[in-house]
Coordinates of C-alpha atoms in Angstrom, one line a residue:
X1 CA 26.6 7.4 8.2
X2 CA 25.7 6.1 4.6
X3 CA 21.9 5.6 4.1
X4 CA 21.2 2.4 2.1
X5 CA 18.8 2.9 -0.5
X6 CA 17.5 0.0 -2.2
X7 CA 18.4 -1.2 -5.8
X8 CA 15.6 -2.5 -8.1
X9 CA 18.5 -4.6 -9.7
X10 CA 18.4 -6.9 -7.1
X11 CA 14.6 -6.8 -7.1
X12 CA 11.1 -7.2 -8.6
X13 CA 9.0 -5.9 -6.4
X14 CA 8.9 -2.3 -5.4
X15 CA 9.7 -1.8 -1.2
X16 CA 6.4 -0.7 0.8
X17 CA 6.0 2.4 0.3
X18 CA 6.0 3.4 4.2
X19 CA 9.8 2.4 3.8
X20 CA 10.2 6.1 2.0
X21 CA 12.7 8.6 3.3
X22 CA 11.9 11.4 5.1
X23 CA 14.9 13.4 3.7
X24 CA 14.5 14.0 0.7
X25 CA 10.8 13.6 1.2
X26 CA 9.6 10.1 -0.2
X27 CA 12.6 8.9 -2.2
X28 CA 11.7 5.0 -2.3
X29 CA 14.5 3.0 -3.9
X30 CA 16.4 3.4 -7.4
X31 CA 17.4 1.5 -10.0
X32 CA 15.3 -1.1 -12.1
X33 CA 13.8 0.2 -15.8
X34 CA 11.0 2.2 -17.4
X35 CA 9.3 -0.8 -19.3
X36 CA 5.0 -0.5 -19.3
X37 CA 4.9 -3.0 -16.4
X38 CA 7.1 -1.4 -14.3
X39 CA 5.5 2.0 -14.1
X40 CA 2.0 0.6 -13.8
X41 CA 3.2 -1.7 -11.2
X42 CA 4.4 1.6 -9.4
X43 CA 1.4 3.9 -10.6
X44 CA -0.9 1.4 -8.7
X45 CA 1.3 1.6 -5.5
X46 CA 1.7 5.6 -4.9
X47 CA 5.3 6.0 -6.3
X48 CA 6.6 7.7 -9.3
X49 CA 10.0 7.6 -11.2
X50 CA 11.5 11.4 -10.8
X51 CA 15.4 12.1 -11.8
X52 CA 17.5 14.1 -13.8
X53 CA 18.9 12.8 -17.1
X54 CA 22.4 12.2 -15.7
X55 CA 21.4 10.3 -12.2
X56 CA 19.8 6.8 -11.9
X57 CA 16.3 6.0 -11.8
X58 CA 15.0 6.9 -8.9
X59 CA 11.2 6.2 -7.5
X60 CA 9.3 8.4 -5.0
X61 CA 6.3 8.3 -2.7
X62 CA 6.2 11.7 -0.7
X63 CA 4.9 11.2 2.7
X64 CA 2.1 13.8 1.6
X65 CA 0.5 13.9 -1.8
X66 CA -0.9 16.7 -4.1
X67 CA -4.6 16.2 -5.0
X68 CA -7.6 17.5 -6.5
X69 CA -10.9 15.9 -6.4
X70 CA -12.2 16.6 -10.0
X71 CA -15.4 17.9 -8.7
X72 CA -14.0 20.2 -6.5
X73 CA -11.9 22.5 -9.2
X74 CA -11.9 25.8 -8.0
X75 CA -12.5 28.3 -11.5
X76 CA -11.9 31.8 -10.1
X77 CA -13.6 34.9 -11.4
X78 CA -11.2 35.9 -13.7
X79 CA -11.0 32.4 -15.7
X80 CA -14.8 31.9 -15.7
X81 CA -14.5 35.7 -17.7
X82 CA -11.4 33.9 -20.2
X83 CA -13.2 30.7 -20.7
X84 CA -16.3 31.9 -21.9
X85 CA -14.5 34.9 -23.8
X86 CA -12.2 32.8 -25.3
X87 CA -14.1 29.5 -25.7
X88 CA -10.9 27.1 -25.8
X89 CA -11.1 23.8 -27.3
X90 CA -10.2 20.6 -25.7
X91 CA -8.4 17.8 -28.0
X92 CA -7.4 14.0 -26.0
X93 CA -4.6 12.2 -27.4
X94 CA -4.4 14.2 -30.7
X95 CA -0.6 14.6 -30.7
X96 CA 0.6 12.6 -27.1
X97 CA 4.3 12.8 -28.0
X98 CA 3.6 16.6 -28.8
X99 CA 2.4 17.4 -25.5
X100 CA 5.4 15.5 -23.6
X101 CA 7.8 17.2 -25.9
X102 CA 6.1 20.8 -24.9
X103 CA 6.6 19.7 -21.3
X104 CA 10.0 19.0 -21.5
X105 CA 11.2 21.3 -22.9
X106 CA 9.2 24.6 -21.1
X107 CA 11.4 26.8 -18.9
X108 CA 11.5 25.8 -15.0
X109 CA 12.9 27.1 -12.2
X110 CA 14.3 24.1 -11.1
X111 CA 17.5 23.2 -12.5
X112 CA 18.2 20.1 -14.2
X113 CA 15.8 18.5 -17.1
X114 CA 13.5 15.3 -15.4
X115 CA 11.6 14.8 -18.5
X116 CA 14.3 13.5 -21.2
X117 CA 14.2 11.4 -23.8
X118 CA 14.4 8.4 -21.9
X119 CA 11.1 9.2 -19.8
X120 CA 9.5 10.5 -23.2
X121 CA 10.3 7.1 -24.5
X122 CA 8.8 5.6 -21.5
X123 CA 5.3 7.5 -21.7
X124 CA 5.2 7.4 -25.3
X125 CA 4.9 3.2 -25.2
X126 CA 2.4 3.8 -21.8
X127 CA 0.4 5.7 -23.9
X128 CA 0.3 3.2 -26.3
X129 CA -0.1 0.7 -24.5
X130 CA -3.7 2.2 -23.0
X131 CA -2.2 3.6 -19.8
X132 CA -1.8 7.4 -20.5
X133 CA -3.5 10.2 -22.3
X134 CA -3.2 13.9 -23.3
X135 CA -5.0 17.0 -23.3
X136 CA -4.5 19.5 -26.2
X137 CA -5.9 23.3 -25.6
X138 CA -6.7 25.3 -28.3
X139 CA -7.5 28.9 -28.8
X140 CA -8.7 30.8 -32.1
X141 CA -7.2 27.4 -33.4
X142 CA -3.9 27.9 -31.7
X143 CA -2.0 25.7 -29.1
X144 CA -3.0 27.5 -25.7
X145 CA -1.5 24.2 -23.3
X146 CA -2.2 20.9 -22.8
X147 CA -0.8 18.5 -20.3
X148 CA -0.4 14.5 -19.8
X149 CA -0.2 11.7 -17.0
X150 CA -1.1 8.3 -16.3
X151 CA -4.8 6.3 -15.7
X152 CA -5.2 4.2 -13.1
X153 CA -8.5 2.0 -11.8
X154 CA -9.1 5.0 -9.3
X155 CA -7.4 8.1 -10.2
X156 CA -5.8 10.1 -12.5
X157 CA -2.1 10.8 -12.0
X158 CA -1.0 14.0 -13.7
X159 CA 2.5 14.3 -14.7
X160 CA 3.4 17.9 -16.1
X161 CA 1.7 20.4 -18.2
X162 CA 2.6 23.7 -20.3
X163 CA 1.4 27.0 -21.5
X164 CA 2.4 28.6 -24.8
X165 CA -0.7 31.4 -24.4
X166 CA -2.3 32.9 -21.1
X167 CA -4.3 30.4 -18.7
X168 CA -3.2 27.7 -21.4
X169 CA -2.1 25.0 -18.4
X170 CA -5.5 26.5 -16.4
X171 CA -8.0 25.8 -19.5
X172 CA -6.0 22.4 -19.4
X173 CA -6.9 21.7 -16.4
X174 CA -10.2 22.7 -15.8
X175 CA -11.2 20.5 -19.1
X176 CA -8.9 17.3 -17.6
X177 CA -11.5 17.8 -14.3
X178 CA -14.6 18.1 -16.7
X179 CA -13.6 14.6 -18.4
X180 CA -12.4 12.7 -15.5
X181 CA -15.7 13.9 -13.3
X182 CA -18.0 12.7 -16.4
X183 CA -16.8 9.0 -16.1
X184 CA -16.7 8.6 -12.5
X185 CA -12.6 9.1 -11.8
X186 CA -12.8 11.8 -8.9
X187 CA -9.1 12.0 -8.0
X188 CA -6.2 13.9 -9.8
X189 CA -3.3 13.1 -8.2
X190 CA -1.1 16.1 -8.6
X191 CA 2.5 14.5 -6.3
X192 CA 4.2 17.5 -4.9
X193 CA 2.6 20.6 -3.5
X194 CA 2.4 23.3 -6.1
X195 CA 1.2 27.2 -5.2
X196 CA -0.6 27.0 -9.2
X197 CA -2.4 24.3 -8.4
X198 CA -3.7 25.2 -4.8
X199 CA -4.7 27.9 -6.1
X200 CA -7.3 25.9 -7.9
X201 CA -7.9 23.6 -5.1
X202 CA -5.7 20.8 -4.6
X203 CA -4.9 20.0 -1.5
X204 CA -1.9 17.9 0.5
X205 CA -3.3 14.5 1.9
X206 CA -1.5 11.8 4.1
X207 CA 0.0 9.4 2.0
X208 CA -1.8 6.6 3.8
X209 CA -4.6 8.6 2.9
X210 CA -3.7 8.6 -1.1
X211 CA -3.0 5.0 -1.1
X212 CA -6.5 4.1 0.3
X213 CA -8.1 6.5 -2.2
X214 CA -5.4 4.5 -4.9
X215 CA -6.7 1.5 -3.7

């Protein structure tokens, strides 16, 4: 039996987002563009565009969300040793276009490429617009990792990050939590579950849950 899945074409307004699927996990509705207004609109709500460069936009809203509460960062042993042997240095919105371009392109396991130049081009005019920013990592003044995502009133909602030297995503991360726990934005919303980033204490919430911490 064919599952109807709505089309933004025919639309303004994205679907609730308790309308997602349960298989595959949270896909919302497709269709519609990348403009500035339609990913904040979306940022706001919970759901985030996700697709390979060959399929149509599609937009997603698991029914449990990946976060971190920013003053809750777990900094093992081993990292507190690397940070304060190797004193990295944290750059925002240096080179944002840089750090997409680093994303895209790392190796993954998953096959397929979601961040093409279509979604760079997307970002690129968020960022510019005041919506998104960047974290550059450097070591012994060398790129270590950096990683980028989207502000909202309430939360921060990462995207993707990269390593090009050892614990480069990690320093990254721990100096995004730093920031974001200095002005009062608790919440890095990290989408899917990810072993890396459990390991440093995100945890899977409800998304009703995640949309009243959005909200």
């Amino acid at each position: 039996m064919p599952i109807y899945l709505p089309d933004l074409a025919h639309c303004h307004d994205f679907p609730a987002v308790a309308q997602a699927m349960n298989e595959p996990d949270g896909l919302l509705c497709m269709g519609g563009d990348l403009s500035v207004s339609r990913l904040t609109q979306a940022y706001q709500q919970g759901i985030f565009p996700w697709y390979n460069e060959d399929e149509p936009i599609l937009w997603w809203s698991p029914a449990h969300r990946m976060v971190l509460p920013a003053s809750e960062i777990h900094i093992s042993r081993s990292l507190t040793k690397a940070i304060r042997k190797n004193r990295p240095q944290f750059f925002f919105n240096r080179h944002f276009d840089q750090v997409i371009r680093h994303c895209a392109y790392i190796v993954r396991k998953q096959p397929g490429r979601w961040i093409h130049d279509e979604m760079i081009a997307a970002y690129v005019d968020l960022f510019k617009a005041g919506h998104a920013f960047s974290i550059e990592v450097e070591v012994n003044g060398h790129l270590a990792g950096g990683l980028y995502g989207v502000k909202t009133q309430h939360m921060y909602c990462g995207e993707s990050m990269f390593s090009t030297q050892t614990n480069g995503s990690k320093y990254a991360l721990v100096g995004l939590c730093a920031y974001l726990d200095s002005i009062g934005l608790n919440i890095l919303d990290c989408q899917i579950y990810n072993p890396h980033l459990a390991s440093m204490g995100a945890k899977l919430i409800p998304r009703k849950q995640f949309i009243d911490l959005l909200k």
